Backbone atoms as SQL, in Angstrom:
CREATE TABLE atoms (id INTEGER PRIMARY KEY, chain TEXT, resi INTEGER, resn TEXT, atom TEXT, x REAL, y REAL, z REAL);
INSERT INTO atoms VALUES
  (1, 'A', 1, 'MET', 'N', 0.581, -1.175, 0.244),
  (2, 'A', 1, 'MET', 'CA', -0.042, -0.048, 0.101),
  (3, 'A', 1, 'MET', 'C', 0.813, 1.220, -0.008),
  (4, 'A', 2, 'SER', 'N', 0.670, 2.036, -0.833),
  (5, 'A', 2, 'SER', 'CA', 1.453, 3.295, -0.729),
  (6, 'A', 2, 'SER', 'C', 0.671, 4.461, -0.233),
  (7, 'A', 3, 'GLU', 'N', 1.522, 5.390, 0.169),
  (8, 'A', 3, 'GLU', 'CA', 1.074, 6.802, 0.838),
  (9, 'A', 3, 'GLU', 'C', 0.565, 7.696, 0.038),
  (10, 'A', 4, 'LYS', 'N', -0.661, 8.400, 0.685),
  (11, 'A', 4, 'LYS', 'CA', -1.365, 9.190, -0.384),
  (12, 'A', 4, 'LYS', 'C', -0.438, 10.349, -0.840),
  (13, 'A', 5, 'ARG', 'N', -0.351, 10.685, -1.992),
  (14, 'A', 5, 'ARG', 'CA', 0.507, 12.086, -2.532),
  (15, 'A', 5, 'ARG', 'C', -0.778, 13.226, -2.447),
  (16, 'A', 6, 'TYR', 'N', -0.312, 14.208, -2.316),
  (17, 'A', 6, 'TYR', 'CA', -0.925, 15.498, -2.395),
  (18, 'A', 6, 'TYR', 'C', -0.257, 16.556, -3.460),
  (19, 'A', 7, 'PRO', 'N', -1.154, 16.983, -4.439),
  (20, 'A', 7, 'PRO', 'CA', -0.712, 17.978, -5.328),
  (21, 'A', 7, 'PRO', 'C', -0.105, 19.302, -4.303),
  (22, 'A', 8, 'CYS', 'N', 0.595, 19.676, -5.209),
  (23, 'A', 8, 'CYS', 'CA', 1.957, 21.158, -4.810),
  (24, 'A', 8, 'CYS', 'C', 2.357, 21.894, -5.703),
  (25, 'A', 9, 'LYS', 'N', 1.916, 23.124, -5.877),
  (26, 'A', 9, 'LYS', 'CA', 2.478, 23.754, -6.935),
  (27, 'A', 9, 'LYS', 'C', 3.755, 24.827, -6.295),
  (28, 'A', 10, 'CYS', 'N', 4.723, 24.696, -7.280),
  (29, 'A', 10, 'CYS', 'CA', 5.981, 25.601, -6.737),
  (30, 'A', 10, 'CYS', 'C', 5.681, 26.927, -6.477),
  (31, 'A', 11, 'ALA', 'N', 5.878, 27.548, -5.651),
  (32, 'A', 11, 'ALA', 'CA', 5.920, 28.923, -5.385),
  (33, 'A', 11, 'ALA', 'C', 6.911, 30.023, -6.378),
  (34, 'A', 12, 'ILE', 'N', 7.853, 29.295, -6.680),
  (35, 'A', 12, 'ILE', 'CA', 8.721, 30.228, -7.736),
  (36, 'A', 12, 'ILE', 'C', 8.438, 29.986, -8.889),
  (37, 'A', 13, 'CYS', 'N', 8.436, 28.662, -9.513),
  (38, 'A', 13, 'CYS', 'CA', 8.297, 28.414, -10.917),
  (39, 'A', 13, 'CYS', 'C', 6.988, 28.143, -11.547),
  (40, 'A', 14, 'ASP', 'N', 6.023, 27.649, -10.474),
  (41, 'A', 14, 'ASP', 'CA', 4.577, 27.368, -10.856),
  (42, 'A', 14, 'ASP', 'C', 4.764, 25.691, -11.133),
  (43, 'A', 15, 'HIS', 'N', 5.430, 25.054, -11.115),
  (44, 'A', 15, 'HIS', 'CA', 5.710, 23.581, -11.490),
  (45, 'A', 15, 'HIS', 'C', 4.725, 22.866, -10.635),
  (46, 'A', 16, 'GLN', 'N', 3.894, 22.032, -11.178),
  (47, 'A', 16, 'GLN', 'CA', 2.717, 21.325, -10.240),
  (48, 'A', 16, 'GLN', 'C', 3.587, 19.719, -10.179),
  (49, 'A', 17, 'PHE', 'N', 3.665, 19.259, -8.963),
  (50, 'A', 17, 'PHE', 'CA', 4.111, 18.156, -8.727),
  (51, 'A', 17, 'PHE', 'C', 3.244, 17.499, -7.345),
  (52, 'A', 18, 'PHE', 'N', 3.744, 16.140, -6.982),
  (53, 'A', 18, 'PHE', 'CA', 2.984, 15.554, -5.916),
  (54, 'A', 18, 'PHE', 'C', 4.011, 15.296, -4.773),
  (55, 'A', 19, 'VAL', 'N', 3.571, 15.516, -3.444),
  (56, 'A', 19, 'VAL', 'CA', 4.586, 15.113, -2.182),
  (57, 'A', 19, 'VAL', 'C', 3.375, 14.439, -1.331),
  (58, 'A', 20, 'THR', 'N', 4.094, 13.935, -0.426),
  (59, 'A', 20, 'THR', 'CA', 3.611, 12.844, 0.657),
  (60, 'A', 20, 'THR', 'C', 3.813, 13.759, 2.259),
  (61, 'A', 21, 'LYS', 'N', 3.215, 13.504, 2.819),
  (62, 'A', 21, 'LYS', 'CA', 3.159, 14.318, 4.126),
  (63, 'A', 21, 'LYS', 'C', 4.543, 13.682, 5.142),
  (64, 'A', 22, 'SER', 'N', 4.923, 14.529, 5.584),
  (65, 'A', 22, 'SER', 'CA', 6.071, 14.283, 6.282),
  (66, 'A', 22, 'SER', 'C', 5.592, 13.868, 8.163),
  (67, 'A', 23, 'ILE', 'N', 6.562, 13.343, 8.268),
  (68, 'A', 23, 'ILE', 'CA', 6.012, 12.356, 9.782),
  (69, 'A', 23, 'ILE', 'C', 5.381, 13.486, 10.818),
  (70, 'A', 24, 'LEU', 'N', 5.857, 14.754, 10.860),
  (71, 'A', 24, 'LEU', 'CA', 5.192, 15.869, 11.703),
  (72, 'A', 24, 'LEU', 'C', 3.764, 16.125, 11.090),
  (73, 'A', 25, 'GLN', 'N', 3.641, 16.248, 9.838),
  (74, 'A', 25, 'GLN', 'CA', 2.278, 16.473, 9.343),
  (75, 'A', 25, 'GLN', 'C', 1.269, 15.621, 9.542),
  (76, 'A', 26, 'HIS', 'N', 1.692, 14.288, 9.686),
  (77, 'A', 26, 'HIS', 'CA', 1.043, 12.952, 9.708),
  (78, 'A', 26, 'HIS', 'C', 0.620, 13.444, 11.284),
  (79, 'A', 27, 'SER', 'N', 1.182, 14.201, 12.336),
  (80, 'A', 27, 'SER', 'CA', 1.103, 14.511, 13.865),
  (81, 'A', 27, 'SER', 'C', 0.150, 15.578, 13.898),
  (82, 'A', 28, 'GLY', 'N', -0.122, 16.259, 13.062),
  (83, 'A', 28, 'GLY', 'CA', -1.109, 17.472, 12.883),
  (84, 'A', 28, 'GLY', 'C', -0.136, 18.735, 12.814),
  (85, 'A', 29, 'TYR', 'N', 1.368, 18.680, 12.789),
  (86, 'A', 29, 'TYR', 'CA', 1.850, 19.781, 12.605),
  (87, 'A', 29, 'TYR', 'C', 1.917, 20.112, 11.047),
  (88, 'A', 30, 'ASN', 'N', 0.834, 20.689, 10.301),
  (89, 'A', 30, 'ASN', 'CA', 0.660, 21.081, 8.988),
  (90, 'A', 30, 'ASN', 'C', 1.666, 21.695, 8.530),
  (91, 'A', 31, 'GLU', 'N', 2.431, 22.571, 9.365),
  (92, 'A', 31, 'GLU', 'CA', 3.565, 23.526, 8.482),
  (93, 'A', 31, 'GLU', 'C', 4.969, 22.916, 8.241),
  (94, 'A', 32, 'CYS', 'N', 5.225, 21.957, 8.852),
  (95, 'A', 32, 'CYS', 'CA', 6.356, 21.144, 9.220),
  (96, 'A', 32, 'CYS', 'C', 6.606, 20.277, 8.111),
  (97, 'A', 33, 'GLY', 'N', 6.601, 20.744, 6.864),
  (98, 'A', 33, 'GLY', 'CA', 6.794, 19.858, 5.580),
  (99, 'A', 33, 'GLY', 'C', 8.226, 20.688, 4.939),
  (100, 'A', 34, 'HIS', 'N', 9.022, 19.997, 4.024),
  (101, 'A', 34, 'HIS', 'CA', 9.931, 20.768, 3.177),
  (102, 'A', 34, 'HIS', 'C', 10.231, 19.616, 2.082),
  (103, 'A', 35, 'GLY', 'N', 10.711, 20.255, 1.077),
  (104, 'A', 35, 'GLY', 'CA', 11.299, 19.608, 0.068),
  (105, 'A', 35, 'GLY', 'C', 11.946, 20.600, -0.957),
  (106, 'A', 36, 'ARG', 'N', 12.533, 20.295, -2.164),
  (107, 'A', 36, 'ARG', 'CA', 12.887, 20.913, -3.083),
  (108, 'A', 36, 'ARG', 'C', 11.892, 20.765, -4.501),
  (109, 'A', 37, 'CYS', 'N', 11.653, 21.626, -5.158),
  (110, 'A', 37, 'CYS', 'CA', 10.984, 21.566, -6.401),
  (111, 'A', 37, 'CYS', 'C', 11.719, 20.834, -7.412),
  (112, 'A', 38, 'PRO', 'N', 11.139, 19.561, -8.186),
  (113, 'A', 38, 'PRO', 'CA', 11.610, 18.961, -9.187),
  (114, 'A', 38, 'PRO', 'C', 12.037, 19.509, -10.036),
  (115, 'A', 39, 'LYS', 'N', 11.722, 21.035, -10.652),
  (116, 'A', 39, 'LYS', 'CA', 11.918, 21.437, -11.629),
  (117, 'A', 39, 'LYS', 'C', 12.961, 22.597, -11.592),
  (118, 'A', 40, 'CYS', 'N', 12.838, 23.529, -10.365),
  (119, 'A', 40, 'CYS', 'CA', 13.768, 24.521, -10.259),
  (120, 'A', 40, 'CYS', 'C', 14.844, 24.268, -9.325),
  (121, 'A', 41, 'LYS', 'N', 14.312, 23.286, -8.665),
  (122, 'A', 41, 'LYS', 'CA', 15.280, 22.932, -7.095),
  (123, 'A', 41, 'LYS', 'C', 15.164, 23.804, -6.374),
  (124, 'A', 42, 'THR', 'N', 14.349, 24.927, -5.730),
  (125, 'A', 42, 'THR', 'CA', 14.199, 25.731, -5.130),
  (126, 'A', 42, 'THR', 'C', 13.920, 24.875, -3.745),
  (127, 'A', 43, 'PHE', 'N', 14.434, 25.418, -2.551),
  (128, 'A', 43, 'PHE', 'CA', 13.939, 24.767, -1.423),
  (129, 'A', 43, 'PHE', 'C', 12.776, 25.284, -0.796),
  (130, 'A', 44, 'LEU', 'N', 11.815, 24.708, -0.468),
  (131, 'A', 44, 'LEU', 'CA', 10.295, 24.695, 0.056),
  (132, 'A', 44, 'LEU', 'C', 9.982, 24.594, 1.212),
  (133, 'A', 45, 'ASN', 'N', 9.226, 25.352, 1.827),
  (134, 'A', 45, 'ASN', 'CA', 8.356, 24.950, 3.037),
  (135, 'A', 45, 'ASN', 'C', 7.269, 24.382, 2.268),
  (136, 'A', 46, 'LEU', 'N', 6.526, 23.166, 2.973),
  (137, 'A', 46, 'LEU', 'CA', 5.551, 22.650, 2.496),
  (138, 'A', 46, 'LEU', 'C', 4.456, 22.785, 3.392),
  (139, 'A', 47, 'THR', 'N', 3.066, 23.214, 3.416),
  (140, 'A', 47, 'THR', 'CA', 2.241, 23.356, 4.417),
  (141, 'A', 47, 'THR', 'C', 1.050, 22.420, 4.031),
  (142, 'A', 48, 'PHE', 'N', 0.771, 21.379, 4.748),
  (143, 'A', 48, 'PHE', 'CA', -0.333, 20.747, 4.187),
  (144, 'A', 48, 'PHE', 'C', -1.848, 21.600, 4.508),
  (145, 'A', 49, 'VAL', 'N', -2.630, 21.576, 3.503),
  (146, 'A', 49, 'VAL', 'CA', -4.135, 22.276, 3.998),
  (147, 'A', 49, 'VAL', 'C', -5.059, 21.175, 3.713),
  (148, 'A', 50, 'PRO', 'N', -5.588, 20.635, 4.752),
  (149, 'A', 50, 'PRO', 'CA', -6.473, 19.480, 5.334),
  (150, 'A', 50, 'PRO', 'C', -7.615, 19.793, 4.606),
  (151, 'A', 51, 'GLU', 'N', -8.310, 21.142, 4.431),
  (152, 'A', 51, 'GLU', 'CA', -9.567, 21.258, 3.695),
  (153, 'A', 51, 'GLU', 'C', -9.538, 21.127, 2.439),
  (154, 'A', 52, 'LEU', 'N', -8.570, 21.337, 1.817),
  (155, 'A', 52, 'LEU', 'CA', -8.202, 21.369, 0.131),
  (156, 'A', 52, 'LEU', 'C', -7.568, 19.814, -0.371),
  (157, 'A', 53, 'GLU', 'N', -7.096, 19.314, 0.913),
  (158, 'A', 53, 'GLU', 'CA', -6.262, 18.182, 0.755),
  (159, 'A', 53, 'GLU', 'C', -4.910, 18.583, -0.491),
  (160, 'A', 54, 'ILE', 'N', -4.582, 19.571, -0.246),
  (161, 'A', 54, 'ILE', 'CA', -2.948, 19.924, -0.989),
  (162, 'A', 54, 'ILE', 'C', -2.040, 20.306, -0.110),
  (163, 'A', 55, 'MET', 'N', -0.931, 20.469, -0.560),
  (164, 'A', 55, 'MET', 'CA', 0.044, 21.233, -0.250),
  (165, 'A', 55, 'MET', 'C', 0.579, 22.437, -0.634),
  (166, 'A', 56, 'ARG', 'N', 0.675, 23.502, 0.110),
  (167, 'A', 56, 'ARG', 'CA', 0.827, 24.940, -0.305),
  (168, 'A', 56, 'ARG', 'C', 2.600, 25.155, -0.151),
  (169, 'A', 57, 'SER', 'N', 3.131, 25.548, -0.817),
  (170, 'A', 57, 'SER', 'CA', 4.569, 25.798, -1.104),
  (171, 'A', 57, 'SER', 'C', 5.087, 27.267, -0.818),
  (172, 'A', 58, 'MET', 'N', 5.954, 27.534, -0.054),
  (173, 'A', 58, 'MET', 'CA', 6.420, 28.792, -0.050),
  (174, 'A', 58, 'MET', 'C', 8.191, 28.852, -0.063),
  (175, 'A', 59, 'GLU', 'N', 8.956, 29.795, -0.551),
  (176, 'A', 59, 'GLU', 'CA', 10.411, 29.604, -0.710),
  (177, 'A', 59, 'GLU', 'C', 10.778, 29.660, 0.868),
  (178, 'A', 60, 'TRP', 'N', 11.647, 28.670, 1.142),
  (179, 'A', 60, 'TRP', 'CA', 12.368, 28.557, 2.570),
  (180, 'A', 60, 'TRP', 'C', 12.438, 29.819, 3.445),
  (181, 'A', 61, 'SER', 'N', 13.461, 30.495, 2.870),
  (182, 'A', 61, 'SER', 'CA', 13.806, 32.060, 3.551),
  (183, 'A', 61, 'SER', 'C', 12.540, 32.763, 3.502),
  (184, 'A', 62, 'GLU', 'N', 11.617, 32.867, 2.711),
  (185, 'A', 62, 'GLU', 'CA', 10.576, 33.678, 2.894),
  (186, 'A', 62, 'GLU', 'C', 9.579, 32.965, 4.054),
  (187, 'A', 63, 'TYR', 'N', 9.571, 31.674, 3.874),
  (188, 'A', 63, 'TYR', 'CA', 8.970, 30.847, 5.497),
  (189, 'A', 63, 'TYR', 'C', 9.461, 31.592, 6.589),
  (190, 'A', 64, 'VAL', 'N', 10.895, 31.354, 6.835),
  (191, 'A', 64, 'VAL', 'CA', 11.462, 31.644, 7.885),
  (192, 'A', 64, 'VAL', 'C', 11.496, 32.870, 8.323),
  (193, 'A', 65, 'LYS', 'N', 11.357, 33.915, 7.245),
  (194, 'A', 65, 'LYS', 'CA', 11.111, 35.263, 7.662),
  (195, 'A', 65, 'LYS', 'C', 9.700, 35.678, 8.223),
  (196, 'A', 66, 'ARG', 'N', 8.655, 35.102, 7.464),
  (197, 'A', 66, 'ARG', 'CA', 7.496, 35.167, 8.044),
  (198, 'A', 66, 'ARG', 'C', 7.210, 34.539, 9.433),
  (199, 'A', 67, 'ARG', 'N', 7.584, 33.488, 9.689),
  (200, 'A', 67, 'ARG', 'CA', 7.610, 32.837, 11.134),
  (201, 'A', 67, 'ARG', 'C', 8.200, 33.828, 12.003),
  (202, 'A', 68, 'LEU', 'N', 9.617, 34.474, 11.802),
  (203, 'A', 68, 'LEU', 'CA', 10.094, 35.262, 13.008),
  (204, 'A', 68, 'LEU', 'C', 9.321, 36.456, 13.063),
  (205, 'A', 69, 'GLU', 'N', 8.850, 37.019, 11.829),
  (206, 'A', 69, 'GLU', 'CA', 7.994, 38.268, 12.073),
  (207, 'A', 69, 'GLU', 'C', 6.769, 37.957, 12.802),
  (208, 'A', 70, 'ASN', 'N', 6.235, 37.106, 12.559),
  (209, 'A', 70, 'ASN', 'CA', 4.747, 36.637, 13.679),
  (210, 'A', 70, 'ASN', 'C', 5.090, 36.132, 15.222),
  (211, 'A', 71, 'GLU', 'N', 6.436, 35.427, 15.218),
  (212, 'A', 71, 'GLU', 'CA', 6.920, 35.491, 16.784),
  (213, 'A', 71, 'GLU', 'C', 7.385, 36.873, 17.222),
  (214, 'A', 72, 'ARG', 'N', 7.725, 37.591, 16.484),
  (215, 'A', 72, 'ARG', 'CA', 8.078, 39.002, 17.220),
  (216, 'A', 72, 'ARG', 'C', 6.838, 39.642, 17.570),
  (217, 'A', 73, 'LYS', 'N', 5.736, 39.729, 16.913),
  (218, 'A', 73, 'LYS', 'CA', 4.416, 40.426, 16.669),
  (219, 'A', 73, 'LYS', 'C', 3.885, 39.575, 17.992),
  (220, 'A', 74, 'ARG', 'N', 3.923, 38.502, 18.133),
  (221, 'A', 74, 'ARG', 'CA', 3.241, 37.574, 19.082),
  (222, 'A', 74, 'ARG', 'C', 4.178, 38.156, 20.603),
  (223, 'A', 75, 'LYS', 'N', 5.115, 38.245, 20.707),
  (224, 'A', 75, 'LYS', 'CA', 6.002, 38.450, 21.749),
  (225, 'A', 75, 'LYS', 'C', 5.661, 39.901, 22.577),
  (226, 'A', 76, 'GLU', 'N', 5.469, 40.980, 21.266),
  (227, 'A', 76, 'GLU', 'CA', 5.184, 42.170, 21.487),
  (228, 'A', 76, 'GLU', 'C', 4.027, 42.466, 22.049),
  (229, 'A', 77, 'GLY', 'N', 2.941, 41.445, 21.783),
  (230, 'A', 77, 'GLY', 'CA', 1.184, 41.593, 22.232),
  (231, 'A', 77, 'GLY', 'C', 1.306, 40.979, 23.802),
  (232, 'A', 78, 'VAL', 'N', 2.311, 40.082, 24.096),
  (233, 'A', 78, 'VAL', 'CA', 2.375, 39.481, 25.274),
  (234, 'A', 78, 'VAL', 'C', 3.035, 40.686, 26.208),
  (235, 'A', 79, 'GLU', 'N', 4.191, 41.021, 25.722),
  (236, 'A', 79, 'GLU', 'CA', 4.520, 42.102, 26.547),
  (237, 'A', 79, 'GLU', 'C', 3.944, 43.387, 26.827),
  (238, 'A', 80, 'LYS', 'N', 2.900, 43.908, 25.962),
  (239, 'A', 80, 'LYS', 'CA', 2.127, 44.886, 26.066),
  (240, 'A', 80, 'LYS', 'C', 0.758, 44.307, 27.091),
  (241, 'A', 81, 'ASP', 'N', 0.558, 43.014, 26.722),
  (242, 'A', 81, 'ASP', 'CA', -0.580, 42.700, 27.728),
  (243, 'A', 81, 'ASP', 'C', 0.040, 42.571, 29.485),
  (244, 'A', 82, 'GLN', 'N', 1.239, 42.253, 29.432),
  (245, 'A', 82, 'GLN', 'CA', 1.923, 42.443, 30.832),
  (246, 'A', 82, 'GLN', 'C', 2.084, 43.724, 31.377),
  (247, 'A', 83, 'ARG', 'N', 2.269, 44.635, 30.487),
  (248, 'A', 83, 'ARG', 'CA', 2.612, 45.952, 31.054),
  (249, 'A', 83, 'ARG', 'C', 1.168, 46.795, 31.456),
  (250, 'A', 84, 'SER', 'N', -0.077, 46.235, 30.836),
  (251, 'A', 84, 'SER', 'CA', -1.253, 46.953, 31.023),
  (252, 'A', 84, 'SER', 'C', -1.938, 46.059, 32.362),
  (253, 'A', 85, 'ASP', 'N', -1.314, 44.997, 32.785),
  (254, 'A', 85, 'ASP', 'CA', -2.108, 44.564, 34.047),
  (255, 'A', 85, 'ASP', 'C', -1.547, 45.240, 35.581);
């Protein structure tokens, strides 16, 4: 029995390919996938979208940049809440 494959489109070159879930994605951590586009070889973050049964891709450095920015904003919000107590 083979593992289910999900459609994915490269965020850089729009090449359509299929991928399987990572171990962490099987555990519910849907953003925890990565791989290279078979066409342009760009290293990508692969996020599983369960409602659509697809993988969304994002260039890895852009993904890291967004995660760090979101974490910074979250910490600023926590600090602001603590100061207002």
